[in-house]
Coordinates of C-alpha atoms and ligand atoms in Angstrom, one line a residue:
Chain A
X2 CA 105.4 96.4 125.7
X3 CA 106.7 93.1 124.4
X4 CA 110.2 93.0 122.9
X5 CA 110.8 90.0 120.6
X6 CA 114.3 88.6 120.6
X7 CA 115.0 87.1 117.3
X8 CA 117.6 84.5 116.8
X9 CA 116.6 82.8 113.6
X10 CA 115.5 84.2 110.2
X11 CA 112.6 81.7 110.3
X12 CA 111.0 83.9 113.0
X13 CA 110.3 86.6 110.4
X14 CA 108.7 84.0 108.1
X15 CA 106.2 82.7 110.7
X16 CA 102.6 83.7 110.3
X17 CA 102.2 84.7 114.0
X18 CA 104.9 86.8 115.4
X19 CA 105.2 85.1 118.8
X20 CA 103.6 82.6 121.1
X21 CA 101.2 85.1 122.4
X22 CA 99.7 85.5 119.0
X23 CA 99.3 81.8 118.6
X24 CA 97.5 81.7 121.9
X25 CA 94.9 84.3 120.9
X26 CA 94.4 82.9 117.4
X27 CA 94.0 79.4 119.0
X28 CA 91.6 80.7 121.6
X29 CA 89.5 82.4 118.9
X30 CA 89.4 79.3 116.8
X31 CA 88.3 77.2 119.8
X32 CA 85.5 79.6 120.5
X33 CA 84.5 79.6 116.9
X34 CA 84.4 75.8 116.9
X35 CA 82.3 75.7 120.1
X36 CA 80.0 78.5 119.1
X37 CA 77.2 76.4 117.4
X38 CA 76.9 74.3 120.5
X39 CA 75.7 77.2 122.6
X40 CA 74.2 79.7 120.1
X41 CA 70.6 79.5 118.7
X42 CA 69.8 79.2 115.1
X43 CA 69.5 82.9 114.3
X44 CA 73.0 83.6 115.6
X45 CA 74.5 80.6 113.9
X46 CA 73.1 82.0 110.6
X47 CA 74.5 85.5 111.3
X48 CA 77.9 84.1 112.1
X49 CA 77.9 82.0 109.0
X50 CA 77.2 85.1 107.0
X51 CA 80.1 86.9 108.7
X52 CA 82.4 84.0 107.8
X53 CA 81.3 84.2 104.2
X54 CA 81.8 87.9 104.1
X55 CA 85.2 87.4 105.6
X56 CA 86.2 84.9 102.9
X57 CA 85.1 87.4 100.2
X58 CA 86.7 90.2 102.1
X59 CA 90.1 88.4 102.1
X60 CA 89.7 88.0 98.3
X61 CA 89.0 91.7 97.8
X62 CA 91.7 92.7 100.3
X63 CA 94.4 91.0 98.2
X64 CA 93.3 93.1 95.2
X65 CA 92.5 96.4 96.9
X66 CA 94.6 96.4 100.0
X67 CA 97.7 94.7 98.7
X68 CA 97.8 95.3 95.0
X69 CA 96.2 98.7 95.1
X70 CA 93.7 97.9 92.4
X71 CA 90.1 98.9 93.1
X72 CA 87.1 96.8 92.1
X73 CA 83.5 97.9 92.2
X74 CA 82.5 94.6 90.6
X75 CA 83.2 91.9 93.1
X76 CA 79.6 91.0 93.5
X77 CA 79.9 89.6 90.0
X78 CA 82.6 87.1 91.1
X79 CA 80.4 86.2 94.1
X80 CA 77.6 85.5 91.7
X81 CA 79.7 83.6 89.3
X82 CA 80.9 81.3 92.1
X83 CA 77.3 80.9 93.4
X84 CA 75.8 80.1 90.1
X85 CA 78.6 77.7 89.0
X86 CA 78.3 75.8 92.2
X87 CA 74.5 75.6 92.2
X88 CA 74.3 74.7 88.5
X89 CA 76.8 71.8 88.7
X90 CA 75.3 70.5 92.0
X91 CA 72.0 70.5 90.2
X92 CA 73.6 68.4 87.5
X93 CA 74.4 65.9 90.2
X94 CA 78.1 66.7 90.6
X95 CA 79.6 66.2 94.1
X96 CA 80.2 69.3 96.2
X97 CA 83.9 68.5 96.6
X98 CA 84.2 69.1 92.8
X99 CA 81.6 71.9 92.3
X100 CA 83.1 74.0 95.1
X101 CA 86.6 74.2 93.8
X102 CA 85.2 74.6 90.3
X103 CA 83.3 77.7 91.4
X104 CA 86.6 79.2 92.5
X105 CA 88.3 78.3 89.3
X106 CA 85.5 79.7 87.1
X107 CA 85.4 82.9 89.1
X108 CA 89.2 83.1 88.8
X109 CA 89.0 82.8 85.0
X110 CA 86.4 85.5 85.0
X111 CA 88.8 87.6 87.1
X112 CA 91.5 87.1 84.4
X113 CA 88.9 88.1 81.8
X114 CA 88.4 91.4 83.4
X115 CA 91.9 91.8 84.7
X116 CA 93.7 91.5 81.3
X117 CA 91.8 94.2 79.4
X118 CA 92.1 96.6 82.3
X119 CA 95.8 96.1 82.9
X120 CA 96.7 99.7 82.2
X121 CA 93.8 101.2 84.3
X122 CA 93.9 102.4 87.8
X123 CA 91.7 104.3 90.2
X124 CA 88.5 105.7 88.9
X125 CA 88.8 104.2 85.5
X126 CA 89.3 100.7 86.9
X127 CA 86.4 101.3 89.3
X128 CA 84.1 102.1 86.3
X129 CA 85.4 99.2 84.2
X130 CA 84.8 96.7 87.0
X131 CA 81.4 98.2 87.7
X132 CA 80.4 97.9 84.0
X133 CA 81.7 94.3 84.1
X134 CA 79.5 93.4 87.1
X135 CA 76.4 95.0 85.4
X136 CA 77.0 92.8 82.3
X137 CA 77.4 89.7 84.5
X138 CA 74.2 90.6 86.3
X139 CA 72.4 90.8 82.9
X140 CA 73.8 87.4 81.9
X141 CA 72.4 85.9 85.1
X142 CA 69.0 87.2 84.3
X143 CA 68.9 86.3 80.6
X144 CA 70.8 83.0 80.4
X145 CA 67.8 81.1 81.6
X146 CA 68.8 77.6 80.6
X147 CA 71.6 77.7 83.1
X148 CA 70.7 80.3 85.7
X149 CA 66.9 79.9 85.7
X150 CA 66.6 83.6 84.7
X151 CA 64.3 85.7 86.9
X152 CA 62.8 82.7 88.5
X153 CA 66.1 82.0 90.1
X154 CA 67.9 78.8 90.8
X155 CA 67.4 76.6 93.8
X156 CA 70.6 75.5 95.5
X157 CA 70.9 71.9 96.6
X158 CA 72.6 71.1 100.0
X159 CA 76.3 70.5 99.9
X160 CA 77.1 66.8 100.1
X161 CA 80.1 65.3 101.7
X162 CA 80.8 61.5 101.3
X163 CA 77.2 60.8 100.5
X164 CA 75.6 62.9 103.3
X165 CA 73.5 65.9 102.4
X166 CA 74.3 68.7 104.8
X167 CA 71.1 70.7 105.2
X168 CA 71.7 71.9 108.8
X169 CA 72.8 75.5 109.3
X170 CA 75.5 74.4 111.7
X171 CA 77.0 72.2 109.1
X172 CA 77.3 75.1 106.7
X173 CA 78.8 77.1 109.5
X174 CA 81.6 74.6 109.9
X175 CA 82.2 74.4 106.1
X176 CA 82.5 78.1 106.0
X177 CA 84.9 78.1 109.0
X178 CA 87.2 75.5 107.4
X179 CA 87.2 77.4 104.1
X180 CA 88.0 80.7 105.8
X181 CA 90.9 79.2 107.8
X182 CA 92.3 77.6 104.6
X183 CA 91.8 80.9 102.6
X184 CA 93.5 82.9 105.4
X185 CA 96.4 80.4 105.5
X186 CA 96.9 80.4 101.7
X187 CA 96.7 84.2 101.6
X188 CA 99.2 84.7 104.4
X189 CA 101.5 82.3 102.6
X190 CA 101.2 84.2 99.4
X191 CA 101.9 87.4 101.2
X192 CA 105.1 86.2 102.7
X193 CA 106.4 84.9 99.3
X194 CA 107.7 86.7 96.2
X195 CA 104.3 87.1 94.5
X196 CA 102.8 88.8 97.6
X197 CA 105.7 91.1 97.8
X198 CA 105.4 91.9 94.1
X199 CA 101.8 92.8 94.7
X200 CA 102.8 95.3 97.4
X201 CA 105.5 96.7 95.2
X202 CA 103.0 97.3 92.4
X203 CA 100.7 99.0 94.8
X204 CA 103.4 101.4 96.1
X205 CA 105.4 102.2 93.0
X206 CA 104.9 100.6 89.5
X207 CA 108.1 102.0 88.0
X208 CA 110.5 100.7 90.6
X209 CA 108.6 97.4 90.9
X210 CA 109.3 97.0 87.2
X211 CA 113.0 97.8 87.6
X212 CA 113.1 95.2 90.4
X213 CA 112.1 92.6 87.9
X214 CA 108.4 92.5 88.7
X215 CA 106.2 91.8 85.7
X216 CA 103.4 94.3 86.1
X217 CA 101.0 92.6 83.8
X218 CA 101.5 89.1 85.3
X219 CA 101.3 90.3 88.9
X220 CA 98.1 92.3 88.3
X221 CA 96.5 89.4 86.4
X222 CA 97.5 87.0 89.2
X223 CA 96.0 89.4 91.8
X224 CA 92.8 89.6 89.9
X225 CA 92.6 85.8 89.4
X226 CA 93.3 84.9 93.1
X227 CA 91.1 87.6 94.4
X228 CA 88.2 86.6 92.1
X229 CA 88.8 82.9 92.8
X230 CA 88.5 83.4 96.6
X231 CA 85.5 85.6 96.2
X232 CA 83.9 82.9 94.0
X233 CA 84.4 80.4 96.8
X234 CA 82.6 82.8 99.1
X235 CA 79.9 83.0 96.5
X236 CA 79.4 79.2 96.4
X237 CA 78.9 79.3 100.2
X238 CA 76.6 82.3 99.9
X239 CA 74.5 80.3 97.6
X240 CA 74.1 77.6 100.2
X241 CA 73.3 80.2 102.7
X242 CA 70.4 81.8 100.8
X243 CA 69.4 78.4 99.2
X244 CA 67.9 80.2 96.2
X245 CA 69.8 82.4 93.7
X246 CA 68.2 85.4 92.0
X247 CA 70.1 87.7 89.6
X248 CA 69.5 90.8 91.8
X249 CA 71.2 89.1 94.8
X250 CA 74.5 90.2 93.1
X251 CA 73.9 93.8 92.4
X252 CA 76.1 96.8 92.9
X253 CA 75.0 97.3 96.5
X254 CA 76.8 94.0 97.4
X255 CA 80.0 95.2 95.7
X256 CA 79.8 98.4 97.7
X257 CA 79.3 96.4 100.8
X258 CA 82.4 94.4 100.1
X259 CA 84.5 97.5 99.4
X260 CA 83.1 99.0 102.7
X261 CA 84.3 95.9 104.4
X262 CA 87.8 96.3 103.1
X263 CA 88.0 100.0 103.9
X264 CA 86.4 99.9 107.3
X265 CA 88.3 96.8 108.3
X266 CA 91.6 98.3 107.4
X267 CA 93.2 98.4 104.0
X268 CA 96.4 96.3 103.7
X269 CA 95.9 93.7 106.4
X270 CA 94.2 90.3 106.6
X271 CA 93.0 91.2 110.1
X272 CA 91.2 94.1 108.5
X273 CA 89.2 91.8 106.4
X274 CA 87.9 90.0 109.5
X275 CA 87.1 93.1 111.4
X276 CA 85.4 94.5 108.3
X277 CA 83.3 91.3 107.9
X278 CA 82.1 91.6 111.5
X279 CA 81.2 95.2 110.9
X280 CA 79.4 94.6 107.6
X281 CA 77.6 91.5 109.1
X282 CA 76.4 93.5 112.1
X283 CA 75.5 96.7 110.1
X284 CA 72.0 95.7 109.0
X285 CA 71.1 94.8 112.6
X286 CA 72.5 98.1 113.8
X287 CA 70.5 100.0 111.2
X288 CA 67.4 98.1 112.1
X289 CA 67.8 99.0 115.8
X290 CA 68.5 102.6 114.9
X291 CA 65.3 102.7 112.8
X292 CA 63.2 102.1 115.9
X293 CA 64.7 105.2 117.5
X294 CA 64.6 107.5 114.5
X295 CA 61.5 109.6 113.6
X296 CA 59.4 107.8 110.9
X297 CA 60.2 110.6 108.4
X298 CA 63.8 109.6 108.5
X299 CA 63.6 105.8 109.0
X300 CA 61.1 105.4 106.1
X301 CA 63.3 107.0 103.5
X302 CA 63.9 104.5 100.7
X303 CA 67.5 103.7 100.2
X304 CA 68.5 104.5 103.8
X305 CA 70.7 101.5 104.0
X306 CA 72.9 102.1 100.8
X307 CA 73.0 105.8 101.7
X308 CA 74.4 104.9 105.2
X309 CA 77.0 102.6 103.6
X310 CA 78.2 105.4 101.4
X311 CA 78.4 107.9 104.3
X312 CA 80.3 105.4 106.5
X313 CA 82.7 104.7 103.6
X314 CA 83.4 108.3 103.1
X315 CA 83.9 109.0 106.8
X316 CA 86.4 106.2 107.2
X317 CA 88.3 107.3 104.1
X318 CA 88.6 110.8 105.5
X319 CA 89.2 110.1 109.2
X320 CA 90.6 106.6 109.6
X321 CA 92.1 105.5 106.3
X322 CA 93.6 102.4 108.0
X323 CA 90.2 101.3 109.2
X324 CA 89.2 99.5 112.4
X325 CA 92.4 97.5 112.4
X326 CA 94.5 100.7 112.2
X327 CA 92.5 102.2 115.0
X328 CA 93.0 99.1 117.1
X329 CA 96.7 99.2 116.6
X330 CA 96.8 102.8 117.8
X331 CA 94.7 102.0 120.9
X332 CA 97.0 99.1 121.6
X333 CA 100.1 101.2 121.2
X334 CA 98.6 103.8 123.5
X335 CA 98.3 101.3 126.3
X336 CA 101.6 99.7 125.6
X337 CA 103.4 103.0 125.8
X338 CA 101.2 104.6 128.5
X339 CA 101.8 107.3 129.6
X340 CA 104.3 108.2 127.0
X341 CA 102.2 108.0 123.9
X342 CA 102.7 110.9 121.5
X343 CA 100.0 112.1 119.3
X344 CA 102.4 112.4 116.4
X345 CA 103.4 108.8 116.5
X346 CA 101.2 107.9 113.6
X347 CA 101.4 111.1 111.8
X348 CA 102.9 110.6 108.4
X349 CA 106.1 112.6 107.9
X350 CA 106.1 114.8 104.9
X351 CA 109.8 114.4 104.4
X352 CA 110.2 115.3 100.8
X353 CA 108.6 116.2 97.6
X354 CA 107.9 113.7 94.9
X355 CA 108.0 114.6 91.3
X356 CA 105.0 113.6 89.2
X357 CA 107.0 112.9 86.1
X358 CA 107.7 109.2 86.4
X359 CA 104.5 108.2 88.1
Chain B
X4 CA 134.1 92.2 74.8
X5 CA 131.8 95.2 75.1
X6 CA 130.6 95.6 78.7
X7 CA 128.2 98.4 78.1
X8 CA 127.6 100.6 75.0
X9 CA 125.1 103.2 74.0
X10 CA 125.2 103.6 70.3
X11 CA 123.6 106.6 68.7
X12 CA 121.1 106.7 71.5
X13 CA 118.3 109.3 70.9
X14 CA 114.8 110.0 72.3
X15 CA 112.5 112.8 71.3
X16 CA 109.5 114.0 73.2
X17 CA 107.5 115.9 70.7
X18 CA 109.9 118.6 69.6
X19 CA 112.3 118.2 72.5
X20 CA 115.4 116.1 71.8
X21 CA 115.9 115.0 75.3
X22 CA 118.8 112.7 74.3
X23 CA 120.3 113.3 71.0
X24 CA 122.8 110.8 69.3
X25 CA 124.7 110.0 72.5
X26 CA 127.5 107.5 72.3
X27 CA 129.5 106.1 75.1
X28 CA 131.0 102.9 76.4
X29 CA 131.6 101.7 79.9
X30 CA 134.4 99.3 80.8
X31 CA 133.9 96.6 83.3
X32 CA 134.8 97.6 86.8
X33 CA 134.9 101.4 86.4
X34 CA 132.8 104.2 87.8
X35 CA 131.4 106.2 84.9
X36 CA 129.7 109.4 85.7
X37 CA 127.4 111.6 83.7
X38 CA 127.3 115.2 84.6
X39 CA 125.3 118.1 83.2
X40 CA 123.0 120.9 84.1
X41 CA 119.3 120.3 85.0
X42 CA 117.3 119.1 82.1
X43 CA 120.3 117.9 80.2
X44 CA 118.8 114.4 79.7
X45 CA 120.7 112.4 82.3
X46 CA 117.7 110.8 84.0
X47 CA 116.3 110.1 80.6
X48 CA 119.4 108.1 79.7
X49 CA 118.8 106.0 82.8
X50 CA 115.2 105.5 81.9
X51 CA 116.3 104.4 78.4
X52 CA 118.8 101.9 79.9
X53 CA 116.2 100.5 82.3
X54 CA 113.9 100.2 79.3
X55 CA 111.2 102.4 80.7
X56 CA 111.5 104.7 77.7
X57 CA 111.6 103.4 74.1
X58 CA 114.5 105.1 72.2
X59 CA 113.6 106.9 69.1
X60 CA 116.9 105.8 67.6
X61 CA 120.0 103.9 68.6
X62 CA 121.1 100.8 70.4
X63 CA 122.0 99.6 73.8
X64 CA 124.5 96.8 74.2
X65 CA 125.2 95.1 77.5
X66 CA 127.7 92.2 77.8
X67 CA 127.7 91.8 74.0
X68 CA 123.9 91.4 74.0
X69 CA 121.6 93.9 72.3
X70 CA 119.1 94.9 75.0
X71 CA 117.2 97.5 73.1
X72 CA 114.2 95.2 72.8
X73 CA 114.3 93.6 76.3
X74 CA 111.2 94.4 78.4
X75 CA 111.7 96.6 81.4
X76 CA 111.0 93.8 84.0
X77 CA 113.7 91.6 82.4
X78 CA 116.5 94.2 82.8
X79 CA 117.1 93.3 86.5
X80 CA 117.7 89.7 85.8
X81 CA 120.3 90.7 83.2
X82 CA 122.2 92.2 86.1
X83 CA 121.3 95.9 85.7
X84 CA 120.0 97.6 88.9
X85 CA 119.1 101.2 89.5
X86 CA 118.1 103.8 92.0
X87 CA 115.8 106.8 91.3
X88 CA 116.5 110.5 91.6
X89 CA 113.4 111.0 93.7
X90 CA 113.4 107.8 95.6
X91 CA 110.9 105.2 94.5
X92 CA 110.7 102.9 97.6
X93 CA 107.6 100.9 98.6
X94 CA 106.5 103.3 101.3
X95 CA 104.0 101.2 103.2
X96 CA 106.4 98.3 103.7
X97 CA 109.3 97.7 106.0
X98 CA 113.0 98.1 105.0
X99 CA 113.3 94.3 105.1
X100 CA 110.4 93.9 102.7
X101 CA 111.8 96.5 100.3
X102 CA 115.2 94.8 100.3
X103 CA 113.5 91.4 99.7
X104 CA 111.7 92.8 96.7
X105 CA 115.2 93.5 95.3
X106 CA 115.5 89.7 95.3
X107 CA 112.5 89.3 93.0
X108 CA 114.5 88.8 89.9
X109 CA 116.0 85.7 91.5
X110 CA 112.6 84.2 92.2
X111 CA 112.6 80.4 91.6
X112 CA 109.3 79.4 93.4
X113 CA 106.0 79.2 91.5
X114 CA 102.6 80.4 92.5
X115 CA 101.3 77.1 93.8
X116 CA 104.3 76.4 95.9
X117 CA 104.0 79.9 97.4
X118 CA 100.3 79.5 98.3
X119 CA 101.1 76.2 100.0
X120 CA 104.4 77.6 101.3
X121 CA 106.1 74.3 100.6
X122 CA 109.4 73.6 102.4
X123 CA 111.2 74.4 99.1
X124 CA 109.7 77.9 99.1
X125 CA 110.7 78.4 102.7
X126 CA 114.2 77.3 101.9
X127 CA 114.4 79.8 99.0
X128 CA 113.0 82.5 101.2
X129 CA 115.7 81.9 103.8
X130 CA 118.4 82.1 101.0
X131 CA 117.0 85.4 99.9
X132 CA 117.0 86.6 103.5
X133 CA 120.7 85.7 103.9
X134 CA 121.6 87.7 100.9
X135 CA 119.5 90.6 102.2
X136 CA 121.3 90.4 105.5
X137 CA 124.7 90.7 103.8
X138 CA 123.5 94.0 102.2
X139 CA 122.1 95.2 105.6
X140 CA 125.5 94.6 107.1
X141 CA 127.3 96.2 104.2
X142 CA 125.2 99.4 104.5
X143 CA 124.8 99.4 108.3
X144 CA 121.0 99.2 108.0
X145 CA 120.4 96.8 110.9
X146 CA 118.7 99.3 113.2
X147 CA 116.1 100.2 110.5
X148 CA 115.4 96.6 109.5
X149 CA 111.8 96.4 110.7
X150 CA 110.8 100.1 110.2
X151 CA 108.3 101.3 107.7
X152 CA 109.8 103.4 104.9
X153 CA 107.2 106.1 105.5
X154 CA 108.7 106.7 109.0
X155 CA 112.3 107.0 107.8
X156 CA 114.3 110.2 107.3
X157 CA 115.3 111.1 103.8
X158 CA 119.0 110.2 104.1
X159 CA 118.2 106.7 105.3
X160 CA 115.7 106.1 102.5
X161 CA 118.5 107.0 100.1
X162 CA 120.6 104.2 101.6
X163 CA 117.7 101.7 101.6
X164 CA 117.2 102.4 97.9
X165 CA 120.9 101.7 97.3
X166 CA 120.5 98.5 99.3
X167 CA 117.5 97.4 97.4
X168 CA 119.5 97.8 94.1
X169 CA 122.4 95.8 95.6
X170 CA 120.0 92.9 96.5
X171 CA 119.6 92.4 92.8
X172 CA 123.3 91.4 92.8
X173 CA 123.9 93.5 89.7
X174 CA 126.9 93.6 87.5
X175 CA 126.0 97.2 86.4
X176 CA 124.6 99.6 89.0
X177 CA 122.9 102.9 87.9
X178 CA 122.8 105.6 90.6
X179 CA 120.7 108.7 89.8
X180 CA 122.1 111.6 92.0
X181 CA 123.1 109.4 95.0
X182 CA 124.1 112.4 97.1
X183 CA 121.2 114.8 96.3
X184 CA 119.4 115.8 99.5
X185 CA 122.1 114.4 101.7
X186 CA 124.2 116.4 104.2
X187 CA 128.0 116.5 104.1
X188 CA 128.5 113.5 106.4
X189 CA 125.9 111.4 104.6
X190 CA 127.5 112.3 101.2
X191 CA 130.9 111.2 102.5
X192 CA 129.4 107.8 103.6
X193 CA 127.9 107.5 100.2
X194 CA 131.2 108.2 98.5
X195 CA 132.8 105.4 100.6
X196 CA 130.1 103.0 99.8
X197 CA 130.3 103.7 96.1
X198 CA 134.0 103.0 96.2
X199 CA 133.4 99.8 98.2
X200 CA 130.8 98.7 95.7
X201 CA 133.4 99.0 93.0
X202 CA 136.4 97.6 94.8
X203 CA 134.9 95.0 97.1
X204 CA 131.8 93.9 95.3
X205 CA 133.3 94.3 91.8
X206 CA 130.2 96.1 90.5
X207 CA 130.5 98.5 87.6
X208 CA 128.8 101.8 88.4
X209 CA 127.0 104.3 86.0
X210 CA 126.2 107.4 88.0
X211 CA 124.6 110.8 87.6
X212 CA 125.9 113.3 90.1
X213 CA 126.0 117.0 90.7
X214 CA 128.4 117.2 93.6
X215 CA 131.7 117.8 91.8
X216 CA 133.9 116.8 94.8
X217 CA 132.1 113.4 94.9
X218 CA 132.4 113.1 91.2
X219 CA 136.2 113.7 91.3
X220 CA 136.7 111.5 94.3
X221 CA 135.1 108.4 92.9
X222 CA 134.8 108.6 89.1
X223 CA 137.2 106.9 86.6
X224 CA 135.6 108.7 83.7
X225 CA 133.1 111.5 83.2
X226 CA 130.8 112.4 80.4
X227 CA 129.3 115.9 80.2
X228 CA 125.9 116.4 78.7
X229 CA 123.9 119.4 77.7
X230 CA 120.6 119.6 75.9
X231 CA 120.8 115.9 75.3
X232 CA 124.2 116.1 73.5
X233 CA 127.6 115.0 74.6
X234 CA 129.9 118.0 75.4
X235 CA 133.0 116.2 76.6
X236 CA 134.2 112.8 77.8
X237 CA 137.4 111.8 79.7
X238 CA 139.1 111.9 83.1
X239 CA 137.2 113.9 85.8
X240 CA 139.7 116.8 85.8
X241 CA 139.9 117.1 82.0
X242 CA 136.1 117.3 81.7
X243 CA 135.6 119.8 84.5
X244 CA 138.2 122.1 82.9
X245 CA 136.7 121.8 79.4
X246 CA 135.7 125.2 78.1
X247 CA 132.4 124.1 76.8
X248 CA 131.4 122.4 80.0
X249 CA 132.3 125.4 82.0
X250 CA 130.2 127.5 79.7
X251 CA 127.2 125.1 80.0
X252 CA 127.4 125.3 83.8
X253 CA 127.7 129.0 83.9
X254 CA 124.7 129.2 81.5
X255 CA 126.6 130.8 78.7
Ligands
ADP411 N1 108.4 111.6 79.9 C1 108.8 112.8 79.4 N2 107.9 113.5 78.6 C2 108.3 114.7 78.1 N3 109.5 115.3 78.3 C3 110.4 114.6 79.1 C4 110.1 113.4 79.7 N4 111.1 113.0 80.4 C5 112.0 113.9 80.3 N5 111.6 114.9 79.5 C6 112.4 116.1 79.2 O1 113.7 115.7 78.8 C7 114.6 116.7 79.3 C8 115.7 116.0 80.1 O2 115.2 115.6 81.4 P1 116.0 114.8 82.4 O3 116.6 113.6 81.8 O4 115.0 114.4 83.6 O5 117.0 115.8 82.9 P2 118.2 115.6 84.0 O6 119.4 115.7 83.2 O7 118.0 116.8 84.9 O8 118.0 114.3 84.7 C9 113.9 117.7 80.0 O9 113.7 118.8 79.1 C10 112.6 117.1 80.3 O10 111.6 118.0 80.4
MG412 MG1 117.6 113.9 86.7

């Protein structure tokens, strides 16, 4: 086990806790940078998708995992980002403008759904965001002059400094850079007052308020930042599929994103990455499983969404802190070996809580 | 100057008059304690002062300013901090994190500077940290600094909540049953801290408390409440010997 000797307050402000962390993050980044040189086209594509999921996952994580607000409508923000980016690229605007713009438009949409639902939590918020995403989907299919309606909208290649970037590995690097920046910005937010206020709102609204946290403002910011980041992911997703259709941004995608957050590990940025890898790999796993299942089972329509649902429920019941939570337990087990106690992670039921002020 | 005044304070929940025309003033630098049987309306007064509840009637004045219309999240920056009867900490966060949230009302950074974590933001964070460390020293919380609240025993949580309120650097501190659930030793520690808060930090304390020995030990003045109405007010001894108060406690 590693004991960290702290001598300066800055050490608690650093993103990585110690040199070892920097080493592993650095190694991972180097591997990610080298990956396209050795991988073939199919895997570059799959990795790009994982990166895009990870960006969207970080966005949703800020809302669900850190602010405690659930959203079943994040596919809508993905879609808004994708359509905004594609539309303005089509108008001849440069990618360096359309890309941030897609984040801003999605963030504004986030405020538009965040403000009217300020007093909602839990199931009611889930339903409201779901309704919002259905409306947005309808807008995509009917606002033909902008979105191309059911015919869809072709997405031009991103351009940088006059070069059109059609190659898959180019998109891979764009997604990688965006993910690193988004992670950095999110980690910064989380170590600042606004991020702490989000956690405070999640854990106790009354006392957050008495600490001077403006609930309405904090929730609105959380929605805006979350939707904005997801919108950026949407813009990249548009480049990935190269052709937008309204049904690309349906409820199933929202559930997939929620699955990502829950399976990865609620309340950690690491969790968003683990979740993205899981959600990216899941269709492959299901396809492989199909070959081994009897046809009567593997041919059932809706097998995939059904499995998503089952996995979601199983994780909520058995491992509420997701893959990242499980990883921390395994790591601690080896750190403490052979002294690990089963009760280490059991929550203490130390006292009763009245319901009155909740 | 009026430091703190409740003037005709009333709140009705349906038919229940939880607080009914209550008047009191608190002088700067004193420890003012509200006692009364369960359901008397003590916590409700706290919720009125921290603006979580809207009074049906009456006024609250703090440092000559009418605060009856101030939104709940602005109360902390006026210099009023509180703890909760049933502990409302941020459970899935560390002690340090909880105490830092106590600094929220002193936030000077803006969203953009936080996302970029500009040097100015970092400097402000370090200043908050220094203040928090003063509180950690004051309350002897150093060993728990990096622990999650969910893993702490009840008594420590109580101290952390007191610490979080002190991080606000309040001029008026509201303590709702600071000793409830504590053992004898912990209660004694709490009594010393409350006295130090008054004498060393110069903070005025408004407290709700059941433990009569703690009340007599630290309070300058006591107000007894029953069914939302004031029964008696005065020095601790006087109030405890008041016939009506005795009857209220004995359930007469
Ligand atoms: N939000 C509320 N809605 C309805 N009744 C309430 C509410 N808050 C407090 N009360 C009632 O007000 C009375 C005083 O409660 P409280 O102030 O919590 O008592 P205590 O003096 O024990 O702290 C009780 O009868 C309680 O049921
Ligand atoms: Mg009470």
